[in-house]
PDB file of N, CA and C in Angstrom:
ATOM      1  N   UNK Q   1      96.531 105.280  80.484  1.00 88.00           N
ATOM      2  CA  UNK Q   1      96.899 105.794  81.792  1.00 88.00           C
ATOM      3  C   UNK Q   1      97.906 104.855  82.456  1.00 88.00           C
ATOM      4  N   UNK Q   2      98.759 105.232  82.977  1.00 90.00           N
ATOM      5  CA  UNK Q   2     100.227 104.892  83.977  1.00 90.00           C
ATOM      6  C   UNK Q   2      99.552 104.913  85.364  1.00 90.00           C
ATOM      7  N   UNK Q   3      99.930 103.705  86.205  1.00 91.00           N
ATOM      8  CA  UNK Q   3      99.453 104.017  87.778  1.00 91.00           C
ATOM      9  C   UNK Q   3     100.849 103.706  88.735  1.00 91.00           C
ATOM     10  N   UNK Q   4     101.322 104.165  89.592  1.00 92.00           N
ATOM     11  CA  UNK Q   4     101.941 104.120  89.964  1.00 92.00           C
ATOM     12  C   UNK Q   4     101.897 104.505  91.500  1.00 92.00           C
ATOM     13  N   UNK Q   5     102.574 103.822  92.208  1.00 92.00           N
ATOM     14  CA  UNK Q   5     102.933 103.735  93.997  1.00 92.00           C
ATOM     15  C   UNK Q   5     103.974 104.321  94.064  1.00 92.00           C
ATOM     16  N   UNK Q   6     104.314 106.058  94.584  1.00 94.00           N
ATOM     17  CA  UNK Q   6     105.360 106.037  95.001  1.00 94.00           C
ATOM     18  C   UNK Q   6     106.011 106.159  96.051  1.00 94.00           C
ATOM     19  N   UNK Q   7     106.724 105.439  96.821  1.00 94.00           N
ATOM     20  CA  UNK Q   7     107.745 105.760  98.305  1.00 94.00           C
ATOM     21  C   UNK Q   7     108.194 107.145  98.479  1.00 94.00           C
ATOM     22  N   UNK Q   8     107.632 107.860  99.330  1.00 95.00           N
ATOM     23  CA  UNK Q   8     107.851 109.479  99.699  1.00 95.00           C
ATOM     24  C   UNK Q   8     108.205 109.433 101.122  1.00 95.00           C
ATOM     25  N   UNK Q   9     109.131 109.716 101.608  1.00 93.00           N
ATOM     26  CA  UNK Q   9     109.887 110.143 102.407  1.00 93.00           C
ATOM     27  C   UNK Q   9     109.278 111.596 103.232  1.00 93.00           C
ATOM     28  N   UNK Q  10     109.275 112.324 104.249  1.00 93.00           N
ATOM     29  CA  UNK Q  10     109.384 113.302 104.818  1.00 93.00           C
ATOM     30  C   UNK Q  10     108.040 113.785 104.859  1.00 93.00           C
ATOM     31  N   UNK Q  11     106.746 113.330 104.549  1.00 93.00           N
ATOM     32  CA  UNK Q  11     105.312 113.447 105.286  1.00 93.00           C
ATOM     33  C   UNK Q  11     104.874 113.194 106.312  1.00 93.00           C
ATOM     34  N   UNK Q  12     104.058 114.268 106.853  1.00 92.00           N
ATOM     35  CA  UNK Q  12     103.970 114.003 108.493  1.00 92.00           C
ATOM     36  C   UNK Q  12     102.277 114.897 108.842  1.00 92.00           C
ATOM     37  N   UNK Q  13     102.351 115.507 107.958  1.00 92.00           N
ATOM     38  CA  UNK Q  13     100.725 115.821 108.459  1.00 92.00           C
ATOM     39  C   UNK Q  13      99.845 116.225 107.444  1.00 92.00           C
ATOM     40  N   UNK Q  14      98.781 116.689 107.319  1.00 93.00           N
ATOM     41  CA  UNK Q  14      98.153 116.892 106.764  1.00 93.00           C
ATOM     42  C   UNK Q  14      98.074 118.358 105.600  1.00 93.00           C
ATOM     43  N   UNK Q  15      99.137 119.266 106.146  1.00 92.00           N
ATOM     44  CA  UNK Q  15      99.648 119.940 105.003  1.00 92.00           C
ATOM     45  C   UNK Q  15     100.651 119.418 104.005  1.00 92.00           C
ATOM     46  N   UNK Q  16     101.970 118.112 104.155  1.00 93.00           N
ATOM     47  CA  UNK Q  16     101.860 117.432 103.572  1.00 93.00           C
ATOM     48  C   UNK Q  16     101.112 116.725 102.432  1.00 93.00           C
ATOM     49  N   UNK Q  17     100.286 116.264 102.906  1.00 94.00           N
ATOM     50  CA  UNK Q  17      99.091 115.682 101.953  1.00 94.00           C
ATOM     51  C   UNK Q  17      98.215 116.754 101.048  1.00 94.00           C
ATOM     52  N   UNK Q  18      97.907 117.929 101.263  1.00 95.00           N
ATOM     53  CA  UNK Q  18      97.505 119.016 100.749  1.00 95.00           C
ATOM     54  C   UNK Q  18      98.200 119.317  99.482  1.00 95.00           C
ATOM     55  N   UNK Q  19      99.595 119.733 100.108  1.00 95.00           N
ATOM     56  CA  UNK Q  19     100.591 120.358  99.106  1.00 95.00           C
ATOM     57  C   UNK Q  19     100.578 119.265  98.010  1.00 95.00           C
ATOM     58  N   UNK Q  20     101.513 117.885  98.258  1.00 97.00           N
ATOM     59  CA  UNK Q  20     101.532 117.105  97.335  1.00 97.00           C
ATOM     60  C   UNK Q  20     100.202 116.706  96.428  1.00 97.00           C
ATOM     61  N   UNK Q  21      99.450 116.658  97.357  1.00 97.00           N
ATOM     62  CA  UNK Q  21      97.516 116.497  96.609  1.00 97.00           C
ATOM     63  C   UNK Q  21      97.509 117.157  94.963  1.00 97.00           C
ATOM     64  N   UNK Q  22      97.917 118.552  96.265  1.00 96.00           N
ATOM     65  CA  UNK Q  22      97.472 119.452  95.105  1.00 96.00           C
ATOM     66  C   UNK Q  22      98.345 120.125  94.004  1.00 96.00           C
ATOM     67  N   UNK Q  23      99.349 120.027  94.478  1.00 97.00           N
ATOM     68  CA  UNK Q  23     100.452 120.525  93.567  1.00 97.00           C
ATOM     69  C   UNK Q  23     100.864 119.342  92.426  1.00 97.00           C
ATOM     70  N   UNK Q  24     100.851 118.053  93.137  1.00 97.00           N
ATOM     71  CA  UNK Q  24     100.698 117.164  91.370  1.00 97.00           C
ATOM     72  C   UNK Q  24      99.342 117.080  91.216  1.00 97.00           C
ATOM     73  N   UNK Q  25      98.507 117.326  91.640  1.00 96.00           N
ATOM     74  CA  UNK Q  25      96.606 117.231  91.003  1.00 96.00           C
ATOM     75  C   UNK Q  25      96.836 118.375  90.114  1.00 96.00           C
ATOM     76  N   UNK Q  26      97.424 119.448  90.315  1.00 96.00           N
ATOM     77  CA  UNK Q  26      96.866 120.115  88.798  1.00 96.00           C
ATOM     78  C   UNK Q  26      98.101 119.962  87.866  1.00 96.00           C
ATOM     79  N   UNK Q  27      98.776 119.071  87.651  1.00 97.00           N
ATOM     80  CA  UNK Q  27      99.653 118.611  86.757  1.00 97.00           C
ATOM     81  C   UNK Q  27      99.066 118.455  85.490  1.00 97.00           C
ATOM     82  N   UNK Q  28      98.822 119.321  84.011  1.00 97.00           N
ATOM     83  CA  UNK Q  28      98.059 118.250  83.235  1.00 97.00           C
ATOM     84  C   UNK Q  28      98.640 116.769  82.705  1.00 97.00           C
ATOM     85  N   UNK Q  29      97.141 115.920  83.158  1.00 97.00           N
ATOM     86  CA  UNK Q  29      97.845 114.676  82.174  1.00 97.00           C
ATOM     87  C   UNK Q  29      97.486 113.659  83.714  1.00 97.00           C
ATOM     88  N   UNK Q  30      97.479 114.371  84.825  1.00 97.00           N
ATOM     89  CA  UNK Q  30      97.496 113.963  85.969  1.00 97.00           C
ATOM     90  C   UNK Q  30      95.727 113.539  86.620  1.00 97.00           C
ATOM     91  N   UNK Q  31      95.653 112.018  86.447  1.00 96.00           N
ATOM     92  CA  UNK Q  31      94.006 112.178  86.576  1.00 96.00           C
ATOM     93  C   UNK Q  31      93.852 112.187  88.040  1.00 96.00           C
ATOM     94  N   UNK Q  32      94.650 111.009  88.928  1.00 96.00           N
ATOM     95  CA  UNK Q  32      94.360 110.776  90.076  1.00 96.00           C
ATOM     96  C   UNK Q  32      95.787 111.141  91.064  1.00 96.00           C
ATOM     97  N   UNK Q  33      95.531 111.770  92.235  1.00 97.00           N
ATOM     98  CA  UNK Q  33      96.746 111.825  93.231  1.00 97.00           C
ATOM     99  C   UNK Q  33      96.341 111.346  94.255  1.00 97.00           C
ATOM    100  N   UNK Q  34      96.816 110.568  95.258  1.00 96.00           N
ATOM    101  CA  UNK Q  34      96.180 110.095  96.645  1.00 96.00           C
ATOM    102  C   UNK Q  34      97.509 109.974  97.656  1.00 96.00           C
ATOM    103  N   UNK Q  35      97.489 110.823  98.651  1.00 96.00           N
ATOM    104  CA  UNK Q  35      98.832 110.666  99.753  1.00 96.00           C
ATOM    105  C   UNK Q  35      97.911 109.420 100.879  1.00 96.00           C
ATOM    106  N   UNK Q  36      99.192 108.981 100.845  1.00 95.00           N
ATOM    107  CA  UNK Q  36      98.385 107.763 102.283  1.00 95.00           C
ATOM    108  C   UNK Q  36     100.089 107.867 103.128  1.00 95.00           C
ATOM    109  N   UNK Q  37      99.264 108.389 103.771  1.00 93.00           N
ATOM    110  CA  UNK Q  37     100.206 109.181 105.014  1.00 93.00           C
ATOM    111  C   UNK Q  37     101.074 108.548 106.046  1.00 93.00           C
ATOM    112  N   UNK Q  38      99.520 107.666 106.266  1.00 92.00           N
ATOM    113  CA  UNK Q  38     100.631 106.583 107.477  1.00 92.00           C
ATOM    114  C   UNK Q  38     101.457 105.819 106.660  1.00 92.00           C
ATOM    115  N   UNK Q  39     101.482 105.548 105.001  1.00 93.00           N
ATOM    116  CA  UNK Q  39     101.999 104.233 104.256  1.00 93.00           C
ATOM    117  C   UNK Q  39     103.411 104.819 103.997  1.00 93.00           C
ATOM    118  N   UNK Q  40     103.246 106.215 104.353  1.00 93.00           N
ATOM    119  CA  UNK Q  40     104.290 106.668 103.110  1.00 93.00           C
ATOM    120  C   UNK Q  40     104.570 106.810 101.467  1.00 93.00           C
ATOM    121  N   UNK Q  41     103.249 106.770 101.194  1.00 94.00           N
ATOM    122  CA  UNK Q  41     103.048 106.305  99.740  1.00 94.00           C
ATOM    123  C   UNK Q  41     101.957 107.444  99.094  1.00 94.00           C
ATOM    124  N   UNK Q  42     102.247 107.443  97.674  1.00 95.00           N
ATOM    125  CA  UNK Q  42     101.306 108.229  97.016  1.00 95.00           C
ATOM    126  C   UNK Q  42     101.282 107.560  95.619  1.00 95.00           C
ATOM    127  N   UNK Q  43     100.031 107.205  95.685  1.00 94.00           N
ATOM    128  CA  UNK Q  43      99.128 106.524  94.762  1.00 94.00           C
ATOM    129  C   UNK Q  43      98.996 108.052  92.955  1.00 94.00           C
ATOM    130  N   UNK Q  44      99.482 107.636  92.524  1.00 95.00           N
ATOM    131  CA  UNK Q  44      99.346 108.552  91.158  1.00 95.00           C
ATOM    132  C   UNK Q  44      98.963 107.791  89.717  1.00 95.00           C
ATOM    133  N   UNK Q  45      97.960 108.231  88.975  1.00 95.00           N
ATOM    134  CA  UNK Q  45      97.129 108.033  87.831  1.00 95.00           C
ATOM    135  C   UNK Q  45      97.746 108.782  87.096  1.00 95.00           C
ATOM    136  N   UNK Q  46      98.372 108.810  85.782  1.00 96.00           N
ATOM    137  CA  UNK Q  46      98.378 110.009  84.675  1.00 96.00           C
ATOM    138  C   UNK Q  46      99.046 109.570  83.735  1.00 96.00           C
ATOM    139  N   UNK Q  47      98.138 110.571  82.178  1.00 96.00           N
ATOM    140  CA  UNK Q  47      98.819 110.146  81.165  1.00 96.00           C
ATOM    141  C   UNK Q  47      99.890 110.328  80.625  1.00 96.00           C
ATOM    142  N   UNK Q  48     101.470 109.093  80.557  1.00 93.00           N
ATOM    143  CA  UNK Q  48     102.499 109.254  79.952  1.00 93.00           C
ATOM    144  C   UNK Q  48     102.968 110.106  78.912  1.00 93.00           C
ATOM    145  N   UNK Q  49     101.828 110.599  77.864  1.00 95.00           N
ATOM    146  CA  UNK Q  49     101.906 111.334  76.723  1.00 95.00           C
ATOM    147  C   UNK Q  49     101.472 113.002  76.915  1.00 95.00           C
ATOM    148  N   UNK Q  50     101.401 112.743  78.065  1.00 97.00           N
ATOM    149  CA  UNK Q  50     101.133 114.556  78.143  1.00 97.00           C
ATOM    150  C   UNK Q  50     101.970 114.760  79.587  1.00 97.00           C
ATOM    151  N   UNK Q  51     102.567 113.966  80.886  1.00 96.00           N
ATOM    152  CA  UNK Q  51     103.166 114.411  81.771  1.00 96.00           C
ATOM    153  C   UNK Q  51     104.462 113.067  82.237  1.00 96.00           C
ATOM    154  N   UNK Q  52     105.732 113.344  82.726  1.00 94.00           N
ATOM    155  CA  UNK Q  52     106.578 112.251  82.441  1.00 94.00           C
ATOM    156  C   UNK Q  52     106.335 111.736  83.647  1.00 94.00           C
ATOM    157  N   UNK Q  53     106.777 110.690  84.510  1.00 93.00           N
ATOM    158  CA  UNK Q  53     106.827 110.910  85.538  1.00 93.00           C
ATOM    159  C   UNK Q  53     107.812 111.088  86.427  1.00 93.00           C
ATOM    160  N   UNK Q  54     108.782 111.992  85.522  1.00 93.00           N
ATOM    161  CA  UNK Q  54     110.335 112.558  86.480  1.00 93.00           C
ATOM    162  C   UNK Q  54     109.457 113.925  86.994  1.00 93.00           C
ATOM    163  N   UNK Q  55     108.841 114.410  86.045  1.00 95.00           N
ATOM    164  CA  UNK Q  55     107.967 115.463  86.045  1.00 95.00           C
ATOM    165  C   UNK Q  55     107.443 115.772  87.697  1.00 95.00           C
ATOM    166  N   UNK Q  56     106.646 114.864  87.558  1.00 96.00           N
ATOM    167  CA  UNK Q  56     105.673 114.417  88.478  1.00 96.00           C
ATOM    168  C   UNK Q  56     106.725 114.529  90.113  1.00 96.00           C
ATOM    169  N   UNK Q  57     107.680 113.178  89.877  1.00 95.00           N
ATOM    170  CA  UNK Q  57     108.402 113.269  90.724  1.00 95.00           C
ATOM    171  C   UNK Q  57     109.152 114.668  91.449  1.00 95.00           C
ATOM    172  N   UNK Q  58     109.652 115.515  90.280  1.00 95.00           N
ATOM    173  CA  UNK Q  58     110.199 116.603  90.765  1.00 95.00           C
ATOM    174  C   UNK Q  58     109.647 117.689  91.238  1.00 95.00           C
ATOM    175  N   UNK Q  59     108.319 117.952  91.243  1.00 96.00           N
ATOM    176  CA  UNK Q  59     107.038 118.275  91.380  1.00 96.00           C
ATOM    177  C   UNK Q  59     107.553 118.179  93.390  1.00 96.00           C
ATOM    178  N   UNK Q  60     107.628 116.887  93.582  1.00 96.00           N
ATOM    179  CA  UNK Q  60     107.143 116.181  94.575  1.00 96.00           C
ATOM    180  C   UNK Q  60     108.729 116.751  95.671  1.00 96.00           C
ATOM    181  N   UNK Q  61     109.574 116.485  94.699  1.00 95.00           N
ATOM    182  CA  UNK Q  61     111.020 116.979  95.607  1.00 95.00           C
ATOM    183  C   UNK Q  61     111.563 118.161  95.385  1.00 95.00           C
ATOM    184  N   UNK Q  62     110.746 119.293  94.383  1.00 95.00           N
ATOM    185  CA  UNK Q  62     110.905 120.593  94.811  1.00 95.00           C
ATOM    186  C   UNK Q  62     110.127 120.976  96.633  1.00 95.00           C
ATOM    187  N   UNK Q  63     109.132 120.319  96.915  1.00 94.00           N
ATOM    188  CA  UNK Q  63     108.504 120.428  98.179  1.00 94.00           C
ATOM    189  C   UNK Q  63     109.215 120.101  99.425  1.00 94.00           C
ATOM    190  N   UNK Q  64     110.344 119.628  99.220  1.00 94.00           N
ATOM    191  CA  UNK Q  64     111.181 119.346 100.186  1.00 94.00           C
ATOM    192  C   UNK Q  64     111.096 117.759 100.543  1.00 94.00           C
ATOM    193  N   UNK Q  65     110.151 117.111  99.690  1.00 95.00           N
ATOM    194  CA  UNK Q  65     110.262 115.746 100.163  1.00 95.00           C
ATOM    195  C   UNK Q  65     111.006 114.779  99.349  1.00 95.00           C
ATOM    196  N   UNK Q  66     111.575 112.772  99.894  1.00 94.00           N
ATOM    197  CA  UNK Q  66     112.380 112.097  99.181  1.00 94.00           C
ATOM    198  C   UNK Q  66     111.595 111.290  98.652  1.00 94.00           C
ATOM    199  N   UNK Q  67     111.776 111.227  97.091  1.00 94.00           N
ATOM    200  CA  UNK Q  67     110.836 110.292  96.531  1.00 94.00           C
ATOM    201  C   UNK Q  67     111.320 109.164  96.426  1.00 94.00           C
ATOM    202  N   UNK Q  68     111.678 107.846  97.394  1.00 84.00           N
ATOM    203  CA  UNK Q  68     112.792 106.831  97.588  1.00 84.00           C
ATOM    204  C   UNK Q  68     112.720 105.793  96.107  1.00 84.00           C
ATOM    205  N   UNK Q  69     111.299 105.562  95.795  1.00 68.00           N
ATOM    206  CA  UNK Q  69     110.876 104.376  94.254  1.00 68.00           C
ATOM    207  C   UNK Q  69     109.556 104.629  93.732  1.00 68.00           C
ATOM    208  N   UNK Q  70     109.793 104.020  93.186  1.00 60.00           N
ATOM    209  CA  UNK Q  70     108.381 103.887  92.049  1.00 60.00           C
ATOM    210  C   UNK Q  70     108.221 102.216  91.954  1.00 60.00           C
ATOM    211  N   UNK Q  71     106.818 101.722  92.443  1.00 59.00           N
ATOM    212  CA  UNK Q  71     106.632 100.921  91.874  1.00 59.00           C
ATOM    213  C   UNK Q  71     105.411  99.819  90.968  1.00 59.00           C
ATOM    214  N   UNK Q  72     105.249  99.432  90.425  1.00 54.00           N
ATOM    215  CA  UNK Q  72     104.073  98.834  89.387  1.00 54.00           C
ATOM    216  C   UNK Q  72     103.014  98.911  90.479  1.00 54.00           C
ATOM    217  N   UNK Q  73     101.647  99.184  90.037  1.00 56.00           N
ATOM    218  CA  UNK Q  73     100.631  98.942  90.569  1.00 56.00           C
ATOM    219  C   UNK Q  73     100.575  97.204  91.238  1.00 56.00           C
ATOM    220  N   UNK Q  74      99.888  97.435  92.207  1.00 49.00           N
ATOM    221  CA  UNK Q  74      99.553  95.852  93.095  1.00 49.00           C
ATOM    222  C   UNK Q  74      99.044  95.236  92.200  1.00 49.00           C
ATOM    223  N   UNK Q  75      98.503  95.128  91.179  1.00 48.00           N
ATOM    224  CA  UNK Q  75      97.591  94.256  90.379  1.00 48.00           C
ATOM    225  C   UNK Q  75      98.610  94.063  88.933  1.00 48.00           C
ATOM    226  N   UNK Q  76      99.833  94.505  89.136  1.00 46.00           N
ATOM    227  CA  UNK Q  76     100.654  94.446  87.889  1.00 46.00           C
ATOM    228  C   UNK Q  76     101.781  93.531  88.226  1.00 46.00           C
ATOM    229  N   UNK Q  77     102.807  92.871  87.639  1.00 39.00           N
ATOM    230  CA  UNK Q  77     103.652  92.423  88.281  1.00 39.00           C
ATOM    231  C   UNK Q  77     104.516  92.354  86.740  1.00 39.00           C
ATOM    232  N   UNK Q  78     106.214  92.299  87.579  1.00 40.00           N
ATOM    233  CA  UNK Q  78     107.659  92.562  86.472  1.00 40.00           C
ATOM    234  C   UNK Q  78     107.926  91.266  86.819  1.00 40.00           C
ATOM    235  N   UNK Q  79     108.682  90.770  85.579  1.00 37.00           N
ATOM    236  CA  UNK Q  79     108.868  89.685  85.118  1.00 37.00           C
ATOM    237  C   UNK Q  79     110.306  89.503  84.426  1.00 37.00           C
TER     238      UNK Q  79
END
């Protein structure tokens, strides 16, 4: 499993968080989705070998929103 933080742009309420929830939650391959609203961020779990995560992403900016980065989980770090 891939975890990833991504910077989302243009969320503001709670249908927001719904749509994106749910529209990458039934992604297969997709274990975990989490919008954190005030952060601007959405927390995503899923497996590389069954969903990409441009996938995922485009998922996210057919909805009208900007997916600004992607970056390593807090407990990971680039080198």
């Amino acid at each position: 499993m891939e975890n990833v933080i991504l910077a989302v742009k243009g969320m503001s309420c709670v249908h927001c968080i719904n749509s994106i929830e749910g529209n990458v939650g039934k992604l297969n391959g997709v274990n975990f989705v989490k919008v954190h609203l005030n952060e601007g961020k959405v927390d995503i779990s899923f497996d590389s070998k069954v969903v990409s995560l441009k996938r995922i992403t485009d998922i996210i900016e057919d909805q009208g929103y900007v997916v600004e980065l992607s970056k390593l989980p807090k407990n990971q770090s680039c080198h």
